[in-house]
PDB file of C-alpha atoms in Angstrom:
ATOM      1  CA  UNK V 170     -19.009 -11.414 -72.103  1.00 74.00           C
ATOM      2  CA  UNK V 171     -19.328 -14.318 -69.373  1.00 88.00           C
ATOM      3  CA  UNK V 172     -22.419 -16.592 -69.272  1.00 92.00           C
ATOM      4  CA  UNK V 173     -22.282 -18.547 -66.349  1.00 96.00           C
ATOM      5  CA  UNK V 174     -22.566 -22.012 -68.007  1.00 96.00           C
ATOM      6  CA  UNK V 175     -26.158 -23.499 -66.425  1.00 97.00           C
ATOM      7  CA  UNK V 176     -26.871 -26.151 -69.030  1.00 95.00           C
ATOM      8  CA  UNK V 177     -24.096 -28.425 -68.803  1.00 91.00           C
ATOM      9  CA  UNK V 178     -25.329 -29.607 -65.319  1.00 92.00           C
ATOM     10  CA  UNK V 179     -29.064 -29.736 -66.416  1.00 92.00           C
ATOM     11  CA  UNK V 180     -29.958 -26.422 -64.660  1.00 97.00           C
ATOM     12  CA  UNK V 181     -27.260 -26.319 -61.602  1.00 97.00           C
ATOM     13  CA  UNK V 182     -24.104 -25.105 -61.148  1.00 98.00           C
ATOM     14  CA  UNK V 183     -21.297 -25.954 -58.538  1.00 98.00           C
ATOM     15  CA  UNK V 184     -20.947 -22.977 -55.918  1.00 98.00           C
ATOM     16  CA  UNK V 185     -17.615 -22.871 -53.557  1.00 98.00           C
ATOM     17  CA  UNK V 186     -17.669 -20.993 -50.754  1.00 98.00           C
ATOM     18  CA  UNK V 187     -14.262 -20.007 -49.038  1.00 98.00           C
ATOM     19  CA  UNK V 188     -14.446 -18.001 -46.023  1.00 98.00           C
ATOM     20  CA  UNK V 189     -13.567 -13.683 -46.842  1.00 98.00           C
ATOM     21  CA  UNK V 190     -10.802 -13.057 -44.099  1.00 96.00           C
ATOM     22  CA  UNK V 191      -9.057 -16.713 -43.380  1.00 96.00           C
ATOM     23  CA  UNK V 192      -9.327 -18.091 -46.910  1.00 97.00           C
ATOM     24  CA  UNK V 193     -11.011 -21.228 -45.218  1.00 98.00           C
ATOM     25  CA  UNK V 194     -13.392 -23.508 -47.792  1.00 98.00           C
ATOM     26  CA  UNK V 195     -16.316 -23.584 -46.121  1.00 98.00           C
ATOM     27  CA  UNK V 196     -18.965 -25.266 -48.235  1.00 98.00           C
ATOM     28  CA  UNK V 197     -19.871 -26.201 -51.572  1.00 98.00           C
ATOM     29  CA  UNK V 198     -24.090 -26.165 -52.561  1.00 98.00           C
ATOM     30  CA  UNK V 199     -25.360 -25.350 -56.227  1.00 98.00           C
ATOM     31  CA  UNK V 200     -27.711 -23.044 -58.114  1.00 98.00           C
ATOM     32  CA  UNK V 201     -29.559 -22.288 -60.527  1.00 98.00           C
ATOM     33  CA  UNK V 202     -30.885 -19.631 -62.576  1.00 97.00           C
ATOM     34  CA  UNK V 203     -32.934 -18.082 -60.015  1.00 98.00           C
ATOM     35  CA  UNK V 204     -30.560 -18.466 -56.730  1.00 98.00           C
ATOM     36  CA  UNK V 205     -27.896 -16.541 -58.942  1.00 98.00           C
ATOM     37  CA  UNK V 206     -30.204 -13.806 -59.662  1.00 97.00           C
ATOM     38  CA  UNK V 207     -31.333 -13.721 -56.440  1.00 98.00           C
ATOM     39  CA  UNK V 208     -28.197 -13.855 -54.356  1.00 98.00           C
ATOM     40  CA  UNK V 209     -26.824 -10.347 -56.035  1.00 97.00           C
ATOM     41  CA  UNK V 210     -30.108  -9.184 -56.078  1.00 97.00           C
ATOM     42  CA  UNK V 211     -29.890  -9.937 -51.661  1.00 98.00           C
ATOM     43  CA  UNK V 212     -26.021 -10.380 -51.776  1.00 98.00           C
ATOM     44  CA  UNK V 213     -27.206 -12.234 -49.446  1.00 98.00           C
ATOM     45  CA  UNK V 214     -25.865 -16.295 -50.504  1.00 98.00           C
ATOM     46  CA  UNK V 215     -28.825 -18.533 -52.081  1.00 98.00           C
ATOM     47  CA  UNK V 216     -29.011 -22.077 -53.029  1.00 98.00           C
ATOM     48  CA  UNK V 217     -31.063 -24.176 -55.000  1.00 98.00           C
ATOM     49  CA  UNK V 218     -31.447 -27.842 -53.071  1.00 95.00           C
ATOM     50  CA  UNK V 219     -31.622 -30.336 -54.385  1.00 90.00           C
ATOM     51  CA  UNK V 220     -33.077 -32.894 -52.039  1.00 88.00           C
ATOM     52  CA  UNK V 221     -35.484 -30.572 -51.400  1.00 92.00           C
ATOM     53  CA  UNK V 222     -36.415 -29.138 -55.248  1.00 94.00           C
ATOM     54  CA  UNK V 223     -36.435 -25.743 -53.717  1.00 97.00           C
ATOM     55  CA  UNK V 224     -34.741 -22.449 -54.257  1.00 98.00           C
ATOM     56  CA  UNK V 225     -32.509 -21.684 -50.135  1.00 96.00           C
ATOM     57  CA  UNK V 226     -30.928 -18.884 -48.630  1.00 98.00           C
ATOM     58  CA  UNK V 227     -28.562 -19.939 -46.671  1.00 97.00           C
ATOM     59  CA  UNK V 228     -29.297 -19.567 -42.621  1.00 95.00           C
ATOM     60  CA  UNK V 229     -32.971 -18.606 -43.382  1.00 94.00           C
ATOM     61  CA  UNK V 230     -33.792 -21.285 -40.145  1.00 90.00           C
ATOM     62  CA  UNK V 231     -30.673 -20.852 -38.250  1.00 89.00           C
ATOM     63  CA  UNK V 232     -30.046 -17.163 -39.009  1.00 93.00           C
ATOM     64  CA  UNK V 233     -26.467 -17.555 -40.745  1.00 94.00           C
ATOM     65  CA  UNK V 234     -26.988 -15.746 -43.367  1.00 98.00           C
ATOM     66  CA  UNK V 235     -23.627 -15.403 -45.614  1.00 98.00           C
ATOM     67  CA  UNK V 236     -23.175 -11.644 -46.774  1.00 98.00           C
ATOM     68  CA  UNK V 237     -21.437 -12.032 -50.596  1.00 98.00           C
ATOM     69  CA  UNK V 238     -17.778 -10.319 -50.788  1.00 98.00           C
ATOM     70  CA  UNK V 239     -16.434 -11.260 -53.564  1.00 98.00           C
ATOM     71  CA  UNK V 240     -17.582 -13.378 -56.753  1.00 98.00           C
ATOM     72  CA  UNK V 241     -15.327 -15.750 -59.249  1.00 98.00           C
ATOM     73  CA  UNK V 242     -15.826 -17.556 -62.688  1.00 98.00           C
ATOM     74  CA  UNK V 243     -14.168 -20.314 -63.706  1.00 98.00           C
ATOM     75  CA  UNK V 244     -12.792 -20.796 -66.976  1.00 97.00           C
ATOM     76  CA  UNK V 245     -14.895 -22.795 -68.325  1.00 96.00           C
ATOM     77  CA  UNK V 246     -17.679 -21.130 -66.674  1.00 97.00           C
ATOM     78  CA  UNK V 247     -19.504 -23.839 -65.444  1.00 97.00           C
ATOM     79  CA  UNK V 248     -18.358 -23.094 -60.990  1.00 98.00           C
ATOM     80  CA  UNK V 249     -18.928 -20.054 -59.054  1.00 98.00           C
ATOM     81  CA  UNK V 250     -16.923 -18.945 -56.277  1.00 98.00           C
ATOM     82  CA  UNK V 251     -18.203 -16.839 -53.735  1.00 98.00           C
ATOM     83  CA  UNK V 252     -16.099 -15.057 -50.828  1.00 98.00           C
ATOM     84  CA  UNK V 253     -17.889 -14.675 -48.379  1.00 98.00           C
ATOM     85  CA  UNK V 254     -18.698 -13.408 -44.658  1.00 98.00           C
ATOM     86  CA  UNK V 255     -20.470 -15.746 -42.539  1.00 98.00           C
ATOM     87  CA  UNK V 256     -23.005 -15.146 -39.712  1.00 97.00           C
ATOM     88  CA  UNK V 257     -22.710 -17.391 -36.006  1.00 95.00           C
ATOM     89  CA  UNK V 258     -19.242 -18.190 -37.347  1.00 94.00           C
ATOM     90  CA  UNK V 259     -19.891 -21.716 -38.669  1.00 95.00           C
ATOM     91  CA  UNK V 260     -21.630 -22.657 -42.301  1.00 96.00           C
ATOM     92  CA  UNK V 261     -22.162 -26.089 -41.375  1.00 96.00           C
ATOM     93  CA  UNK V 262     -25.242 -27.487 -40.218  1.00 93.00           C
ATOM     94  CA  UNK V 263     -23.538 -29.829 -37.988  1.00 94.00           C
ATOM     95  CA  UNK V 264     -22.266 -26.900 -35.825  1.00 95.00           C
ATOM     96  CA  UNK V 265     -18.427 -26.925 -37.362  1.00 97.00           C
ATOM     97  CA  UNK V 266     -17.186 -23.685 -39.407  1.00 97.00           C
ATOM     98  CA  UNK V 267     -16.375 -25.233 -42.532  1.00 98.00           C
ATOM     99  CA  UNK V 268     -18.458 -28.785 -43.907  1.00 98.00           C
ATOM    100  CA  UNK V 269     -14.641 -30.094 -44.350  1.00 98.00           C
ATOM    101  CA  UNK V 270     -14.204 -30.669 -40.383  1.00 98.00           C
ATOM    102  CA  UNK V 271     -13.007 -34.184 -41.426  1.00 98.00           C
ATOM    103  CA  UNK V 272      -8.555 -34.678 -42.668  1.00 98.00           C
ATOM    104  CA  UNK V 273      -7.681 -37.976 -44.066  1.00 97.00           C
ATOM    105  CA  UNK V 274      -5.752 -39.885 -41.984  1.00 95.00           C
ATOM    106  CA  UNK V 275      -4.525 -42.775 -43.925  1.00 89.00           C
ATOM    107  CA  UNK V 276      -6.343 -45.796 -45.532  1.00 85.00           C
ATOM    108  CA  UNK V 277     -10.011 -45.444 -44.391  1.00 86.00           C
ATOM    109  CA  UNK V 278      -9.234 -43.143 -41.486  1.00 93.00           C
ATOM    110  CA  UNK V 279     -10.871 -40.197 -41.265  1.00 96.00           C
ATOM    111  CA  UNK V 280     -10.040 -37.110 -38.080  1.00 97.00           C
ATOM    112  CA  UNK V 281     -12.269 -34.463 -37.172  1.00 97.00           C
ATOM    113  CA  UNK V 282      -9.828 -31.404 -37.402  1.00 97.00           C
ATOM    114  CA  UNK V 283     -12.607 -28.600 -37.364  1.00 95.00           C
ATOM    115  CA  UNK V 284     -14.098 -26.830 -34.509  1.00 89.00           C
ATOM    116  CA  UNK V 285     -17.388 -26.757 -33.312  1.00 93.00           C
ATOM    117  CA  UNK V 286     -19.508 -23.206 -33.148  1.00 93.00           C
ATOM    118  CA  UNK V 287     -22.933 -24.360 -32.108  1.00 89.00           C
ATOM    119  CA  UNK V 288     -24.662 -27.483 -31.542  1.00 89.00           C
ATOM    120  CA  UNK V 289     -26.990 -28.447 -34.258  1.00 89.00           C
ATOM    121  CA  UNK V 290     -30.148 -29.138 -31.601  1.00 84.00           C
ATOM    122  CA  UNK V 291     -29.734 -26.473 -30.412  1.00 84.00           C
ATOM    123  CA  UNK V 292     -30.053 -24.676 -33.717  1.00 80.00           C
ATOM    124  CA  UNK V 293     -31.927 -26.543 -35.448  1.00 79.00           C
ATOM    125  CA  UNK V 294     -34.042 -28.624 -33.154  1.00 73.00           C
ATOM    126  CA  UNK V 295     -34.172 -32.172 -32.695  1.00 52.00           C
ATOM    127  CA  UNK V 296     -36.062 -34.002 -34.901  1.00 42.00           C
TER     128      UNK V 296
ATOM    129  CA  UNK N 137     -16.478 -44.596 -41.025  1.00 75.00           C
ATOM    130  CA  UNK N 138     -16.462 -42.698 -44.329  1.00 88.00           C
ATOM    131  CA  UNK N 139     -17.802 -43.343 -47.795  1.00 92.00           C
ATOM    132  CA  UNK N 140     -18.038 -41.216 -49.871  1.00 96.00           C
ATOM    133  CA  UNK N 141     -21.222 -41.107 -51.301  1.00 96.00           C
ATOM    134  CA  UNK N 142     -20.340 -41.844 -55.583  1.00 97.00           C
ATOM    135  CA  UNK N 143     -24.271 -43.392 -55.730  1.00 95.00           C
ATOM    136  CA  UNK N 144     -25.784 -39.095 -55.020  1.00 91.00           C
ATOM    137  CA  UNK N 145     -23.976 -37.724 -59.017  1.00 92.00           C
ATOM    138  CA  UNK N 146     -24.579 -40.230 -60.437  1.00 92.00           C
ATOM    139  CA  UNK N 147     -20.718 -42.187 -59.967  1.00 97.00           C
ATOM    140  CA  UNK N 148     -19.398 -38.823 -59.972  1.00 97.00           C
ATOM    141  CA  UNK N 149     -18.508 -36.389 -57.262  1.00 98.00           C
ATOM    142  CA  UNK N 150     -16.941 -33.033 -57.534  1.00 98.00           C
ATOM    143  CA  UNK N 151     -13.565 -32.463 -55.651  1.00 98.00           C
ATOM    144  CA  UNK N 152     -12.378 -28.890 -54.755  1.00 98.00           C
ATOM    145  CA  UNK N 153      -8.303 -27.972 -55.492  1.00 98.00           C
ATOM    146  CA  UNK N 154      -7.015 -25.856 -53.051  1.00 98.00           C
ATOM    147  CA  UNK N 155      -3.293 -24.618 -53.341  1.00 98.00           C
ATOM    148  CA  UNK N 156      -1.423 -26.225 -49.367  1.00 98.00           C
ATOM    149  CA  UNK N 157       0.480 -23.180 -49.631  1.00 96.00           C
ATOM    150  CA  UNK N 158      -1.417 -20.162 -50.498  1.00 96.00           C
ATOM    151  CA  UNK N 159      -5.280 -21.707 -49.732  1.00 97.00           C
ATOM    152  CA  UNK N 160      -6.281 -20.212 -53.505  1.00 98.00           C
ATOM    153  CA  UNK N 161      -8.959 -22.135 -54.213  1.00 98.00           C
ATOM    154  CA  UNK N 162      -7.352 -23.656 -58.059  1.00 98.00           C
ATOM    155  CA  UNK N 163      -9.724 -24.822 -59.741  1.00 98.00           C
ATOM    156  CA  UNK N 164     -13.705 -27.780 -59.089  1.00 98.00           C
ATOM    157  CA  UNK N 165     -13.132 -30.899 -61.012  1.00 98.00           C
ATOM    158  CA  UNK N 166     -14.938 -34.509 -60.777  1.00 98.00           C
ATOM    159  CA  UNK N 167     -13.859 -38.152 -59.481  1.00 98.00           C
ATOM    160  CA  UNK N 168     -15.534 -41.315 -59.883  1.00 98.00           C
ATOM    161  CA  UNK N 169     -14.543 -44.156 -57.223  1.00 97.00           C
ATOM    162  CA  UNK N 170     -11.687 -44.649 -60.342  1.00 98.00           C
ATOM    163  CA  UNK N 171      -9.892 -41.762 -59.837  1.00 98.00           C
ATOM    164  CA  UNK N 172     -10.402 -41.422 -55.974  1.00 98.00           C
ATOM    165  CA  UNK N 173      -8.052 -44.573 -55.653  1.00 97.00           C
ATOM    166  CA  UNK N 174      -5.616 -43.874 -58.249  1.00 98.00           C
ATOM    167  CA  UNK N 175      -5.303 -40.249 -56.460  1.00 98.00           C
ATOM    168  CA  UNK N 176      -4.325 -42.127 -53.531  1.00 97.00           C
ATOM    169  CA  UNK N 177      -2.442 -44.885 -54.708  1.00 97.00           C
ATOM    170  CA  UNK N 178      -0.440 -42.203 -56.922  1.00 98.00           C
ATOM    171  CA  UNK N 179      -0.228 -39.040 -54.836  1.00 98.00           C
ATOM    172  CA  UNK N 180      -1.265 -37.243 -57.820  1.00 98.00           C
ATOM    173  CA  UNK N 181      -4.314 -36.144 -58.827  1.00 98.00           C
ATOM    174  CA  UNK N 182      -6.750 -37.837 -61.106  1.00 98.00           C
ATOM    175  CA  UNK N 183      -9.845 -37.029 -62.724  1.00 98.00           C
ATOM    176  CA  UNK N 184     -12.893 -38.160 -64.229  1.00 98.00           C
ATOM    177  CA  UNK N 185     -13.387 -36.488 -67.677  1.00 95.00           C
ATOM    178  CA  UNK N 186     -17.277 -35.448 -67.862  1.00 90.00           C
ATOM    179  CA  UNK N 187     -16.049 -34.325 -71.471  1.00 88.00           C
ATOM    180  CA  UNK N 188     -14.248 -37.433 -72.786  1.00 92.00           C
ATOM    181  CA  UNK N 189     -15.744 -40.005 -70.724  1.00 94.00           C
ATOM    182  CA  UNK N 190     -12.218 -41.118 -69.198  1.00 97.00           C
ATOM    183  CA  UNK N 191      -9.907 -40.941 -66.387  1.00 98.00           C
ATOM    184  CA  UNK N 192      -7.589 -38.158 -66.537  1.00 96.00           C
ATOM    185  CA  UNK N 193      -4.390 -37.888 -64.509  1.00 98.00           C
ATOM    186  CA  UNK N 194      -4.334 -34.267 -64.127  1.00 97.00           C
ATOM    187  CA  UNK N 195      -0.811 -32.108 -65.932  1.00 95.00           C
ATOM    188  CA  UNK N 196      -1.188 -35.933 -68.799  1.00 94.00           C
ATOM    189  CA  UNK N 197      -0.755 -33.233 -71.494  1.00 90.00           C
ATOM    190  CA  UNK N 198       1.047 -30.500 -69.431  1.00 89.00           C
ATOM    191  CA  UNK N 199       3.609 -32.265 -67.215  1.00 93.00           C
ATOM    192  CA  UNK N 200       2.309 -29.922 -64.556  1.00 94.00           C
ATOM    193  CA  UNK N 201       0.648 -32.279 -62.109  1.00 98.00           C
ATOM    194  CA  UNK N 202      -0.885 -32.042 -58.888  1.00 98.00           C
ATOM    195  CA  UNK N 203       0.465 -33.923 -55.775  1.00 98.00           C
ATOM    196  CA  UNK N 204      -1.947 -34.435 -52.305  1.00 98.00           C
ATOM    197  CA  UNK N 205      -0.647 -32.954 -49.163  1.00 98.00           C
ATOM    198  CA  UNK N 206      -3.772 -33.353 -48.084  1.00 98.00           C
ATOM    199  CA  UNK N 207      -7.577 -34.292 -48.054  1.00 98.00           C
ATOM    200  CA  UNK N 208     -10.711 -33.808 -46.657  1.00 98.00           C
ATOM    201  CA  UNK N 209     -14.538 -35.259 -46.995  1.00 98.00           C
ATOM    202  CA  UNK N 210     -17.882 -32.536 -46.483  1.00 98.00           C
ATOM    203  CA  UNK N 211     -20.446 -33.410 -43.824  1.00 97.00           C
ATOM    204  CA  UNK N 212     -22.879 -34.884 -46.693  1.00 96.00           C
ATOM    205  CA  UNK N 213     -19.707 -36.964 -47.410  1.00 97.00           C
ATOM    206  CA  UNK N 214     -20.656 -35.636 -51.195  1.00 97.00           C
ATOM    207  CA  UNK N 215     -17.823 -33.383 -51.878  1.00 98.00           C
ATOM    208  CA  UNK N 216     -14.542 -33.880 -51.845  1.00 98.00           C
ATOM    209  CA  UNK N 217     -11.400 -31.138 -50.985  1.00 98.00           C
ATOM    210  CA  UNK N 218      -7.923 -31.501 -51.749  1.00 98.00           C
ATOM    211  CA  UNK N 219      -5.061 -29.116 -50.483  1.00 98.00           C
ATOM    212  CA  UNK N 220      -1.877 -29.478 -53.255  1.00 98.00           C
ATOM    213  CA  UNK N 221       1.013 -28.361 -54.545  1.00 98.00           C
ATOM    214  CA  UNK N 222       0.289 -27.367 -58.259  1.00 98.00           C
ATOM    215  CA  UNK N 223       4.032 -28.352 -60.271  1.00 97.00           C
ATOM    216  CA  UNK N 224       4.307 -25.869 -63.173  1.00 95.00           C
ATOM    217  CA  UNK N 225       2.712 -22.901 -61.292  1.00 94.00           C
ATOM    218  CA  UNK N 226      -1.354 -23.270 -63.198  1.00 95.00           C
ATOM    219  CA  UNK N 227      -3.678 -25.420 -62.496  1.00 96.00           C
ATOM    220  CA  UNK N 228      -5.595 -23.578 -65.286  1.00 96.00           C
ATOM    221  CA  UNK N 229      -5.746 -25.270 -68.564  1.00 93.00           C
ATOM    222  CA  UNK N 230      -5.388 -21.051 -69.749  1.00 94.00           C
ATOM    223  CA  UNK N 231      -1.937 -20.493 -68.380  1.00 95.00           C
ATOM    224  CA  UNK N 232      -3.615 -18.907 -65.070  1.00 97.00           C
ATOM    225  CA  UNK N 233      -2.648 -20.370 -61.202  1.00 97.00           C
ATOM    226  CA  UNK N 234      -6.629 -20.400 -60.279  1.00 98.00           C
ATOM    227  CA  UNK N 235      -9.496 -21.692 -62.950  1.00 98.00           C
ATOM    228  CA  UNK N 236     -10.817 -19.070 -61.230  1.00 98.00           C
ATOM    229  CA  UNK N 237      -8.907 -16.197 -62.993  1.00 98.00           C
ATOM    230  CA  UNK N 238     -12.513 -13.513 -63.539  1.00 98.00           C
ATOM    231  CA  UNK N 239     -14.037 -11.922 -60.830  1.00 98.00           C
ATOM    232  CA  UNK N 240     -17.820 -10.208 -60.466  1.00 97.00           C
ATOM    233  CA  UNK N 241     -17.271  -6.370 -60.861  1.00 95.00           C
ATOM    234  CA  UNK N 242     -20.897  -5.788 -60.510  1.00 89.00           C
ATOM    235  CA  UNK N 243     -23.783  -6.285 -63.434  1.00 85.00           C
ATOM    236  CA  UNK N 244     -22.132  -8.354 -66.246  1.00 86.00           C
ATOM    237  CA  UNK N 245     -18.793  -7.131 -65.910  1.00 93.00           C
ATOM    238  CA  UNK N 246     -15.831  -9.389 -65.093  1.00 96.00           C
ATOM    239  CA  UNK N 247     -12.539  -8.316 -64.555  1.00 97.00           C
ATOM    240  CA  UNK N 248      -9.109 -10.704 -64.825  1.00 97.00           C
ATOM    241  CA  UNK N 249      -7.364 -10.618 -61.312  1.00 97.00           C
ATOM    242  CA  UNK N 250      -5.139 -13.560 -62.325  1.00 95.00           C
ATOM    243  CA  UNK N 251      -1.877 -14.122 -63.336  1.00 88.00           C
ATOM    244  CA  UNK N 252      -0.679 -15.580 -66.403  1.00 93.00           C
ATOM    245  CA  UNK N 253       1.627 -18.416 -65.463  1.00 93.00           C
ATOM    246  CA  UNK N 254       2.141 -20.027 -68.759  1.00 89.00           C
ATOM    247  CA  UNK N 255       1.279 -19.322 -72.533  1.00 89.00           C
ATOM    248  CA  UNK N 256      -1.182 -21.857 -73.664  1.00 89.00           C
ATOM    249  CA  UNK N 257      -0.114 -22.286 -77.226  1.00 84.00           C
ATOM    250  CA  UNK N 258       3.233 -23.587 -76.022  1.00 84.00           C
ATOM    251  CA  UNK N 259       2.111 -26.014 -73.257  1.00 80.00           C
ATOM    252  CA  UNK N 260      -0.970 -27.885 -74.920  1.00 78.00           C
ATOM    253  CA  UNK N 261      -0.126 -26.868 -79.220  1.00 73.00           C
ATOM    254  CA  UNK N 262      -2.263 -24.953 -81.307  1.00 52.00           C
ATOM    255  CA  UNK N 263      -4.817 -27.087 -81.530  1.00 42.00           C
TER     256      UNK N 263
END
């Protein structure tokens, strides 16, 4: 019997999102019990937004939803890993395929290694 | 200029650990500023243990250290992704290659899909 340990993180757990086809890590976000239940019942990934303090269907603004393909739980049952199909090709709100589009290049130097799939201004508007 | 946002998580950030060769996600743990600095200066992954409230060199008991191969930061600079080489072949303290060794199999059913590389009792002792 596996019970997700939401208590350890004050009601939320981190969720790693991985591309089902390429195994690229696309993003990390958080779920509460409601987001978890909604994700399982709909097959579309839902998160809990810590900054907006509410349930969040990924893609609700952009249309770039995430279809659940496989779900994993870690040894301590306090982190979830979900493999997904990303509609629109980009998980990052900045238009990159992955939120991890910058690689450390020694010292304080980072370089952009990701590819931009869409222009955020077009998808989200200018505000 | 990239500055890691330790403040958002009260001094710690989640760190996703991915196998450099296979792209399998191996574990998630946390770093504070000290763990981050130690990781970069030594090339061996160090974490901050929330339960033990101290710096933690991964592998300090088991010898199964993690060599840093590549480091990435996400769009919000509040999550780190590190690709590593895992000494001993297993990142999980339960002896599996990955901490995510259970896959959801519908409803409340989960099945073990990971392979066990070592016996935790042998590596960590029986207590």
